[in-house]
Amino acid sequence: MQTIQDKIGHFPRQLEDESIYILREVAAQFERPALLFSGGKDSITLVRLAQKAFFPGKIPFPLVHIDTGHNFPETIEFRDWLAKETGAELIVRYVQDSINQGKATEESGKYASRNVLQTVTLLDTIEEFKFDACIGGARRDEEKARAKERIFSVRDDFGQWDAKRQRPELFDMLNGRIAVGENVRVFPISNWTELDVWNYIKEEKMEIPSIYYSHQRQVIERDGMLWADSEYLNKEADEIPFEATVRFRTVGDMTCTAAVASDATDIDVIIEEILSAEISERGARIDDKRSEAAMEKRKQQGYF
């Protein structure tokens, strides 16, 4: 019987081989691919895989970040550092511009977030650069709507996703054939788990944003969870900031991503926490809790 220590640092290398194969297929089958980069651990893993897939050359497609304007400063700092470190082209487009243009409307109320508004900016960015494939770090173990995706997941000419139009993928044969106006989302780490990602980060000795590790931060308590205190939160009178020792298990918009109380200052302890966790990774994402099918509805509208 495997112990927790047996599972720490144990990464099945066939997953890396599969992901590298997928990335090379993207480069071979599409004319203008891009890698959607959030600054989180999954997209950082994709960057490392792309480096390996095309070594000794540079990553042959740009990193595209849709910036809500409400991101964690540590994430933005890391994004800029990684792009410079790898020599990858970085394209950033801003949700605020979509709001200014009247294409998106700022939410109001206690749970207001710009996370959903990213869809408008993303679809405009795909159209601006004529991307025919967008590589993302979604995994099937994250959320049930993502479990319905294929590795090559077709979007129509309006950027929308239809679960009923998913293609069979037999014997690792990836079909990148699309009609004019369509594009594909590609998920090279679809078969990985959260634990696989952390073990890969450990084995590869990868740098990640500091907020994944335990640190002191001003937070508020809301709905039984800890939220980073920021000017972007619409706080109520009884939501008084206090200092706590926390880390973030997943990284998204500051208005929709809760922290977890943690003393984990290294990856081994993080892995131990994951193995004993009673809630899923995205259990700390308020945007997934808006309705039973929140993620699926956003995906149908063109969300990542």
Short mmCIF file of N, CA and C in Angstrom, two decimals, residues 66-222:
data_model
loop_
_atom_site.label_atom_id
_atom_site.label_comp_id
_atom_site.label_asym_id
_atom_site.label_seq_id
_atom_site.Cartn_x
_atom_site.Cartn_y
_atom_site.Cartn_z
N ILE A 66 -5.15 37.13 -20.79
CA ILE A 66 -6.30 38.03 -20.69
C ILE A 66 -6.31 38.57 -19.27
N ASP A 67 -5.93 39.82 -19.12
CA ASP A 67 -5.72 40.46 -17.82
C ASP A 67 -7.02 41.12 -17.35
N THR A 68 -7.55 40.65 -16.24
CA THR A 68 -8.80 41.23 -15.72
C THR A 68 -8.58 42.58 -15.08
N GLY A 69 -7.31 42.89 -14.73
CA GLY A 69 -7.04 44.11 -13.96
C GLY A 69 -7.19 43.88 -12.48
N HIS A 70 -7.70 42.70 -12.10
CA HIS A 70 -7.90 42.34 -10.69
C HIS A 70 -7.06 41.13 -10.32
N ASN A 71 -5.96 40.93 -11.04
CA ASN A 71 -5.09 39.79 -10.77
C ASN A 71 -4.22 40.04 -9.54
N PHE A 72 -3.68 38.97 -8.99
CA PHE A 72 -2.71 39.11 -7.91
C PHE A 72 -1.43 39.73 -8.47
N PRO A 73 -0.89 40.76 -7.81
CA PRO A 73 0.34 41.39 -8.31
C PRO A 73 1.48 40.39 -8.48
N GLU A 74 1.55 39.40 -7.59
CA GLU A 74 2.60 38.39 -7.69
C GLU A 74 2.50 37.59 -8.98
N THR A 75 1.27 37.38 -9.45
CA THR A 75 1.07 36.63 -10.69
C THR A 75 1.55 37.43 -11.89
N ILE A 76 1.21 38.71 -11.92
CA ILE A 76 1.63 39.56 -13.04
C ILE A 76 3.14 39.70 -13.08
N GLU A 77 3.75 39.86 -11.92
CA GLU A 77 5.21 39.95 -11.85
C GLU A 77 5.85 38.67 -12.38
N PHE A 78 5.29 37.52 -12.00
CA PHE A 78 5.84 36.24 -12.46
C PHE A 78 5.63 36.08 -13.96
N ARG A 79 4.46 36.47 -14.46
CA ARG A 79 4.17 36.38 -15.90
C ARG A 79 5.23 37.10 -16.71
N ASP A 80 5.55 38.31 -16.32
CA ASP A 80 6.53 39.11 -17.06
C ASP A 80 7.93 38.51 -16.97
N TRP A 81 8.25 38.00 -15.77
CA TRP A 81 9.57 37.37 -15.59
C TRP A 81 9.70 36.14 -16.47
N LEU A 82 8.66 35.28 -16.49
CA LEU A 82 8.75 34.03 -17.24
C LEU A 82 8.86 34.28 -18.74
N ALA A 83 8.11 35.24 -19.24
CA ALA A 83 8.19 35.56 -20.67
C ALA A 83 9.60 36.01 -21.04
N LYS A 84 10.19 36.83 -20.19
CA LYS A 84 11.56 37.30 -20.45
C LYS A 84 12.55 36.15 -20.33
N GLU A 85 12.36 35.31 -19.31
CA GLU A 85 13.28 34.19 -19.05
C GLU A 85 13.28 33.19 -20.19
N THR A 86 12.12 32.93 -20.77
CA THR A 86 12.00 31.92 -21.84
C THR A 86 12.19 32.50 -23.23
N GLY A 87 12.12 33.82 -23.35
CA GLY A 87 12.20 34.46 -24.66
C GLY A 87 10.94 34.33 -25.47
N ALA A 88 9.83 33.93 -24.81
CA ALA A 88 8.56 33.78 -25.52
C ALA A 88 7.90 35.12 -25.76
N GLU A 89 7.20 35.23 -26.87
CA GLU A 89 6.41 36.42 -27.15
C GLU A 89 5.23 36.47 -26.18
N LEU A 90 4.96 37.62 -25.59
CA LEU A 90 3.86 37.77 -24.65
C LEU A 90 2.85 38.78 -25.21
N ILE A 91 1.61 38.34 -25.34
CA ILE A 91 0.51 39.21 -25.78
C ILE A 91 -0.45 39.36 -24.61
N VAL A 92 -0.72 40.59 -24.22
CA VAL A 92 -1.64 40.86 -23.11
C VAL A 92 -2.79 41.72 -23.63
N ARG A 93 -4.00 41.29 -23.33
CA ARG A 93 -5.18 42.10 -23.64
C ARG A 93 -5.99 42.25 -22.35
N TYR A 94 -6.71 43.37 -22.25
CA TYR A 94 -7.27 43.80 -20.97
C TYR A 94 -8.80 43.83 -20.97
N VAL A 95 -9.38 43.24 -19.92
CA VAL A 95 -10.83 43.28 -19.75
C VAL A 95 -11.32 44.72 -19.63
N GLN A 96 -10.51 45.58 -19.01
CA GLN A 96 -10.90 46.98 -18.86
C GLN A 96 -11.17 47.63 -20.21
N ASP A 97 -10.41 47.26 -21.23
CA ASP A 97 -10.65 47.81 -22.56
C ASP A 97 -12.01 47.37 -23.09
N SER A 98 -12.38 46.12 -22.84
CA SER A 98 -13.71 45.64 -23.26
C SER A 98 -14.82 46.40 -22.55
N ILE A 99 -14.60 46.73 -21.28
CA ILE A 99 -15.58 47.52 -20.51
C ILE A 99 -15.67 48.92 -21.08
N ASN A 100 -14.51 49.53 -21.36
CA ASN A 100 -14.48 50.89 -21.90
C ASN A 100 -15.16 50.97 -23.26
N GLN A 101 -15.07 49.88 -24.03
CA GLN A 101 -15.68 49.85 -25.37
C GLN A 101 -17.16 49.50 -25.34
N GLY A 102 -17.69 49.23 -24.14
CA GLY A 102 -19.11 48.89 -24.01
C GLY A 102 -19.42 47.45 -24.40
N LYS A 103 -18.39 46.62 -24.55
CA LYS A 103 -18.60 45.23 -24.93
C LYS A 103 -18.86 44.33 -23.72
N ALA A 104 -18.46 44.79 -22.55
CA ALA A 104 -18.66 44.03 -21.31
C ALA A 104 -19.13 45.00 -20.24
N THR A 105 -19.93 44.50 -19.31
CA THR A 105 -20.50 45.34 -18.26
C THR A 105 -19.98 44.89 -16.91
N GLU A 106 -19.44 45.84 -16.16
CA GLU A 106 -18.91 45.55 -14.83
C GLU A 106 -20.03 45.02 -13.94
N GLU A 107 -19.75 43.95 -13.21
CA GLU A 107 -20.73 43.42 -12.28
C GLU A 107 -20.80 44.27 -11.02
N SER A 108 -21.90 44.15 -10.30
CA SER A 108 -22.05 44.87 -9.04
C SER A 108 -22.46 43.88 -7.96
N GLY A 109 -22.43 44.34 -6.72
CA GLY A 109 -22.85 43.48 -5.63
C GLY A 109 -21.69 42.81 -4.92
N LYS A 110 -22.01 42.08 -3.89
CA LYS A 110 -21.03 41.45 -3.01
C LYS A 110 -20.08 40.53 -3.76
N TYR A 111 -20.58 39.77 -4.72
CA TYR A 111 -19.77 38.77 -5.41
C TYR A 111 -19.33 39.22 -6.80
N ALA A 112 -19.32 40.50 -7.03
CA ALA A 112 -18.92 41.02 -8.35
C ALA A 112 -17.50 40.56 -8.70
N SER A 113 -17.35 40.12 -9.94
CA SER A 113 -16.05 39.64 -10.42
C SER A 113 -15.93 39.92 -11.91
N ARG A 114 -14.71 40.05 -12.37
CA ARG A 114 -14.47 40.22 -13.80
C ARG A 114 -14.13 38.90 -14.48
N ASN A 115 -14.17 37.82 -13.75
CA ASN A 115 -13.74 36.54 -14.30
C ASN A 115 -14.56 36.15 -15.53
N VAL A 116 -15.88 36.29 -15.43
CA VAL A 116 -16.74 35.93 -16.56
C VAL A 116 -16.51 36.86 -17.74
N LEU A 117 -16.15 38.12 -17.46
CA LEU A 117 -15.97 39.11 -18.52
C LEU A 117 -14.78 38.79 -19.42
N GLN A 118 -13.91 37.90 -18.96
CA GLN A 118 -12.75 37.54 -19.78
C GLN A 118 -13.16 36.94 -21.12
N THR A 119 -14.34 36.33 -21.17
CA THR A 119 -14.79 35.67 -22.40
C THR A 119 -14.82 36.65 -23.57
N VAL A 120 -15.37 37.83 -23.33
CA VAL A 120 -15.47 38.84 -24.40
C VAL A 120 -14.08 39.21 -24.91
N THR A 121 -13.18 39.49 -23.98
CA THR A 121 -11.83 39.91 -24.35
C THR A 121 -11.08 38.79 -25.05
N LEU A 122 -11.26 37.56 -24.58
CA LEU A 122 -10.60 36.42 -25.21
C LEU A 122 -11.07 36.23 -26.65
N LEU A 123 -12.38 36.27 -26.87
CA LEU A 123 -12.89 36.07 -28.23
C LEU A 123 -12.44 37.18 -29.16
N ASP A 124 -12.37 38.41 -28.66
CA ASP A 124 -11.87 39.52 -29.47
C ASP A 124 -10.39 39.32 -29.80
N THR A 125 -9.63 38.79 -28.85
CA THR A 125 -8.20 38.56 -29.07
C THR A 125 -7.98 37.46 -30.11
N ILE A 126 -8.78 36.40 -30.03
CA ILE A 126 -8.69 35.33 -31.03
C ILE A 126 -8.98 35.88 -32.42
N GLU A 127 -9.98 36.75 -32.52
CA GLU A 127 -10.33 37.36 -33.81
C GLU A 127 -9.24 38.31 -34.27
N GLU A 128 -8.69 39.09 -33.35
CA GLU A 128 -7.65 40.08 -33.70
C GLU A 128 -6.43 39.42 -34.33
N PHE A 129 -5.99 38.30 -33.74
CA PHE A 129 -4.78 37.65 -34.21
C PHE A 129 -5.05 36.44 -35.10
N LYS A 130 -6.34 36.15 -35.33
CA LYS A 130 -6.73 35.01 -36.17
C LYS A 130 -6.14 33.69 -35.66
N PHE A 131 -6.13 33.51 -34.35
CA PHE A 131 -5.65 32.26 -33.79
C PHE A 131 -6.59 31.12 -34.18
N ASP A 132 -6.02 30.02 -34.65
CA ASP A 132 -6.87 28.87 -34.99
C ASP A 132 -6.78 27.76 -33.94
N ALA A 133 -5.86 27.89 -33.00
CA ALA A 133 -5.76 26.94 -31.89
C ALA A 133 -5.27 27.67 -30.66
N CYS A 134 -5.95 27.48 -29.54
CA CYS A 134 -5.55 28.10 -28.28
C CYS A 134 -5.29 27.00 -27.26
N ILE A 135 -4.06 26.91 -26.82
CA ILE A 135 -3.63 25.85 -25.90
C ILE A 135 -3.92 26.30 -24.47
N GLY A 136 -4.57 25.44 -23.70
CA GLY A 136 -4.91 25.78 -22.32
C GLY A 136 -4.52 24.69 -21.34
N GLY A 137 -4.49 25.05 -20.07
CA GLY A 137 -4.03 24.13 -19.03
C GLY A 137 -5.14 23.41 -18.29
N ALA A 138 -6.34 23.34 -18.85
CA ALA A 138 -7.45 22.66 -18.15
C ALA A 138 -7.16 21.18 -18.01
N ARG A 139 -7.62 20.63 -16.88
CA ARG A 139 -7.48 19.20 -16.61
C ARG A 139 -8.86 18.61 -16.33
N ARG A 140 -9.05 17.35 -16.68
CA ARG A 140 -10.37 16.72 -16.53
C ARG A 140 -10.76 16.52 -15.07
N ASP A 141 -9.78 16.53 -14.16
CA ASP A 141 -10.11 16.30 -12.75
C ASP A 141 -10.54 17.58 -12.03
N GLU A 142 -10.47 18.72 -12.71
CA GLU A 142 -10.77 19.99 -12.06
C GLU A 142 -12.26 20.19 -11.79
N GLU A 143 -13.05 19.92 -12.82
CA GLU A 143 -14.47 20.31 -12.77
C GLU A 143 -15.22 19.45 -13.78
N LYS A 144 -16.47 19.09 -13.50
CA LYS A 144 -17.16 18.10 -14.33
C LYS A 144 -17.39 18.56 -15.77
N ALA A 145 -17.56 19.88 -15.99
CA ALA A 145 -17.72 20.34 -17.37
C ALA A 145 -16.45 20.12 -18.17
N ARG A 146 -15.30 20.27 -17.52
CA ARG A 146 -14.03 20.06 -18.22
C ARG A 146 -13.80 18.60 -18.54
N ALA A 147 -14.44 17.72 -17.80
CA ALA A 147 -14.32 16.29 -18.09
C ALA A 147 -14.99 15.92 -19.40
N LYS A 148 -15.84 16.80 -19.94
CA LYS A 148 -16.53 16.54 -21.21
C LYS A 148 -15.69 16.94 -22.42
N GLU A 149 -14.60 17.65 -22.18
CA GLU A 149 -13.78 18.14 -23.27
C GLU A 149 -12.95 17.02 -23.90
N ARG A 150 -12.64 17.18 -25.18
CA ARG A 150 -11.62 16.38 -25.83
C ARG A 150 -10.30 17.14 -25.74
N ILE A 151 -9.21 16.51 -26.14
CA ILE A 151 -7.92 17.19 -26.16
C ILE A 151 -7.92 18.29 -27.22
N PHE A 152 -8.48 17.97 -28.42
CA PHE A 152 -8.73 18.99 -29.43
C PHE A 152 -10.23 19.29 -29.37
N SER A 153 -10.61 20.44 -28.85
CA SER A 153 -12.01 20.77 -28.60
C SER A 153 -12.43 21.93 -29.50
N VAL A 154 -13.32 21.65 -30.45
CA VAL A 154 -13.68 22.62 -31.48
C VAL A 154 -14.65 23.67 -30.95
N ARG A 155 -14.38 24.93 -31.33
CA ARG A 155 -15.29 26.05 -31.09
C ARG A 155 -15.81 26.54 -32.44
N ASP A 156 -17.08 26.98 -32.47
CA ASP A 156 -17.64 27.43 -33.75
C ASP A 156 -17.17 28.85 -34.08
N ASP A 157 -17.70 29.43 -35.16
CA ASP A 157 -17.22 30.74 -35.59
C ASP A 157 -17.68 31.87 -34.68
N PHE A 158 -18.48 31.55 -33.66
CA PHE A 158 -18.83 32.53 -32.62
C PHE A 158 -18.04 32.26 -31.34
N GLY A 159 -17.11 31.31 -31.40
CA GLY A 159 -16.30 30.97 -30.24
C GLY A 159 -16.99 30.09 -29.24
N GLN A 160 -18.15 29.52 -29.59
CA GLN A 160 -18.95 28.76 -28.64
C GLN A 160 -18.63 27.28 -28.69
N TRP A 161 -18.90 26.60 -27.57
CA TRP A 161 -18.59 25.19 -27.40
C TRP A 161 -19.87 24.39 -27.24
N ASP A 162 -19.95 23.27 -27.93
CA ASP A 162 -21.12 22.40 -27.84
C ASP A 162 -20.65 21.00 -27.48
N ALA A 163 -21.03 20.55 -26.28
CA ALA A 163 -20.59 19.23 -25.80
C ALA A 163 -21.01 18.11 -26.75
N LYS A 164 -22.12 18.30 -27.47
CA LYS A 164 -22.63 17.26 -28.35
C LYS A 164 -21.85 17.15 -29.66
N ARG A 165 -21.02 18.16 -29.94
CA ARG A 165 -20.24 18.15 -31.18
C ARG A 165 -18.80 17.70 -30.95
N GLN A 166 -18.52 17.13 -29.81
CA GLN A 166 -17.16 16.66 -29.53
C GLN A 166 -16.82 15.45 -30.39
N ARG A 167 -15.61 15.47 -30.90
CA ARG A 167 -15.17 14.39 -31.78
C ARG A 167 -14.59 13.22 -30.99
N PRO A 168 -14.72 12.00 -31.50
CA PRO A 168 -14.00 10.89 -30.87
C PRO A 168 -12.50 11.05 -31.10
N GLU A 169 -11.70 10.65 -30.12
CA GLU A 169 -10.25 10.68 -30.27
C GLU A 169 -9.73 9.28 -29.98
N LEU A 170 -9.54 8.52 -31.05
CA LEU A 170 -9.18 7.12 -30.94
C LEU A 170 -7.69 6.93 -31.20
N PHE A 171 -7.06 6.15 -30.36
CA PHE A 171 -5.67 5.77 -30.56
C PHE A 171 -4.75 6.99 -30.70
N ASP A 172 -5.03 8.02 -29.93
CA ASP A 172 -4.21 9.24 -29.93
C ASP A 172 -4.14 9.93 -31.29
N MET A 173 -5.15 9.72 -32.12
CA MET A 173 -5.21 10.40 -33.40
C MET A 173 -5.97 11.71 -33.21
N LEU A 174 -5.26 12.82 -33.29
CA LEU A 174 -5.83 14.13 -33.00
C LEU A 174 -6.24 14.81 -34.30
N ASN A 175 -7.52 15.11 -34.41
CA ASN A 175 -8.08 15.67 -35.64
C ASN A 175 -8.17 17.19 -35.53
N GLY A 176 -7.27 17.88 -36.22
CA GLY A 176 -7.25 19.33 -36.18
C GLY A 176 -7.97 19.98 -37.34
N ARG A 177 -8.74 19.21 -38.10
CA ARG A 177 -9.43 19.76 -39.26
C ARG A 177 -10.60 20.63 -38.80
N ILE A 178 -10.61 21.88 -39.23
CA ILE A 178 -11.68 22.81 -38.84
C ILE A 178 -12.17 23.57 -40.07
N ALA A 179 -13.41 24.06 -39.97
CA ALA A 179 -13.99 24.88 -41.04
C ALA A 179 -13.53 26.32 -40.88
N VAL A 180 -13.74 27.10 -41.94
CA VAL A 180 -13.38 28.52 -41.89
C VAL A 180 -14.12 29.20 -40.75
N GLY A 181 -13.38 29.94 -39.93
CA GLY A 181 -13.98 30.66 -38.81
C GLY A 181 -13.94 29.91 -37.51
N GLU A 182 -13.82 28.58 -37.57
CA GLU A 182 -13.74 27.80 -36.34
C GLU A 182 -12.33 27.88 -35.75
N ASN A 183 -12.22 27.55 -34.48
CA ASN A 183 -10.92 27.40 -33.86
C ASN A 183 -11.00 26.27 -32.84
N VAL A 184 -9.88 25.90 -32.32
CA VAL A 184 -9.80 24.75 -31.43
C VAL A 184 -9.14 25.15 -30.11
N ARG A 185 -9.70 24.66 -29.01
CA ARG A 185 -9.00 24.74 -27.74
C ARG A 185 -8.28 23.40 -27.57
N VAL A 186 -7.04 23.46 -27.14
CA VAL A 186 -6.22 22.26 -27.01
C VAL A 186 -5.79 22.11 -25.55
N PHE A 187 -5.95 20.91 -25.00
CA PHE A 187 -5.66 20.68 -23.59
C PHE A 187 -4.61 19.56 -23.43
N PRO A 188 -3.33 19.92 -23.52
CA PRO A 188 -2.26 18.90 -23.49
C PRO A 188 -2.12 18.19 -22.15
N ILE A 189 -2.57 18.80 -21.04
CA ILE A 189 -2.45 18.12 -19.75
C ILE A 189 -3.82 17.65 -19.26
N SER A 190 -4.71 17.39 -20.20
CA SER A 190 -6.05 16.96 -19.86
C SER A 190 -6.05 15.70 -19.00
N ASN A 191 -5.09 14.80 -19.23
CA ASN A 191 -5.06 13.53 -18.51
C ASN A 191 -4.24 13.59 -17.22
N TRP A 192 -3.73 14.78 -16.87
CA TRP A 192 -2.99 14.95 -15.63
C TRP A 192 -3.97 15.23 -14.48
N THR A 193 -3.51 15.00 -13.26
CA THR A 193 -4.25 15.41 -12.07
C THR A 193 -3.50 16.56 -11.39
N GLU A 194 -4.15 17.17 -10.41
CA GLU A 194 -3.49 18.22 -9.63
C GLU A 194 -2.20 17.69 -9.01
N LEU A 195 -2.25 16.46 -8.51
CA LEU A 195 -1.06 15.86 -7.90
C LEU A 195 0.05 15.66 -8.93
N ASP A 196 -0.31 15.26 -10.16
CA ASP A 196 0.69 15.12 -11.22
C ASP A 196 1.40 16.45 -11.48
N VAL A 197 0.63 17.52 -11.52
CA VAL A 197 1.22 18.84 -11.79
C VAL A 197 2.22 19.20 -10.71
N TRP A 198 1.85 19.00 -9.45
CA TRP A 198 2.76 19.36 -8.36
C TRP A 198 4.00 18.47 -8.34
N ASN A 199 3.84 17.19 -8.63
CA ASN A 199 5.01 16.32 -8.68
C ASN A 199 5.93 16.69 -9.85
N TYR A 200 5.33 17.15 -10.96
CA TYR A 200 6.14 17.59 -12.10
C TYR A 200 6.92 18.86 -11.74
N ILE A 201 6.24 19.79 -11.10
CA ILE A 201 6.91 21.02 -10.65
C ILE A 201 8.08 20.69 -9.73
N LYS A 202 7.86 19.72 -8.85
CA LYS A 202 8.92 19.31 -7.93
C LYS A 202 10.10 18.68 -8.67
N GLU A 203 9.81 17.73 -9.56
CA GLU A 203 10.88 17.04 -10.27
C GLU A 203 11.65 17.96 -11.21
N GLU A 204 10.92 18.90 -11.82
CA GLU A 204 11.55 19.81 -12.78
C GLU A 204 12.18 21.04 -12.10
N LYS A 205 11.97 21.17 -10.78
CA LYS A 205 12.49 22.30 -10.02
C LYS A 205 12.05 23.63 -10.64
N MET A 206 10.75 23.72 -10.95
CA MET A 206 10.21 24.89 -11.63
C MET A 206 9.90 26.02 -10.66
N GLU A 207 10.10 27.23 -11.12
CA GLU A 207 9.70 28.42 -10.36
C GLU A 207 8.20 28.62 -10.52
N ILE A 208 7.54 29.05 -9.45
CA ILE A 208 6.11 29.35 -9.47
C ILE A 208 5.86 30.61 -8.66
N PRO A 209 4.72 31.29 -8.85
CA PRO A 209 4.44 32.50 -8.07
C PRO A 209 4.45 32.22 -6.58
N SER A 210 4.93 33.18 -5.82
CA SER A 210 5.12 33.01 -4.37
C SER A 210 3.81 32.76 -3.63
N ILE A 211 2.67 33.16 -4.20
CA ILE A 211 1.41 33.00 -3.47
C ILE A 211 0.96 31.55 -3.36
N TYR A 212 1.61 30.64 -4.08
CA TYR A 212 1.31 29.22 -3.91
C TYR A 212 1.87 28.68 -2.60
N TYR A 213 2.83 29.42 -2.03
CA TYR A 213 3.43 29.01 -0.77
C TYR A 213 2.84 29.82 0.39
N SER A 214 2.97 29.29 1.57
CA SER A 214 2.45 29.94 2.77
C SER A 214 3.09 31.32 2.97
N HIS A 215 2.26 32.29 3.32
CA HIS A 215 2.74 33.65 3.57
C HIS A 215 1.72 34.39 4.42
N GLN A 216 2.14 35.50 4.99
CA GLN A 216 1.24 36.33 5.78
C GLN A 216 0.50 37.29 4.86
N ARG A 217 -0.81 37.41 5.07
CA ARG A 217 -1.61 38.27 4.19
C ARG A 217 -2.83 38.78 4.92
N GLN A 218 -3.22 40.01 4.56
CA GLN A 218 -4.48 40.55 5.06
C GLN A 218 -5.62 39.87 4.31
N VAL A 219 -6.56 39.31 5.06
CA VAL A 219 -7.68 38.59 4.46
C VAL A 219 -8.98 39.00 5.15
N ILE A 220 -10.09 38.62 4.52
CA ILE A 220 -11.39 38.71 5.17
C ILE A 220 -12.01 37.32 5.15
N GLU A 221 -12.94 37.07 6.05
CA GLU A 221 -13.66 35.80 6.03
C GLU A 221 -15.01 36.01 5.38
N ARG A 222 -15.29 35.18 4.39
CA ARG A 222 -16.57 35.27 3.67
C ARG A 222 -17.02 33.87 3.30
#
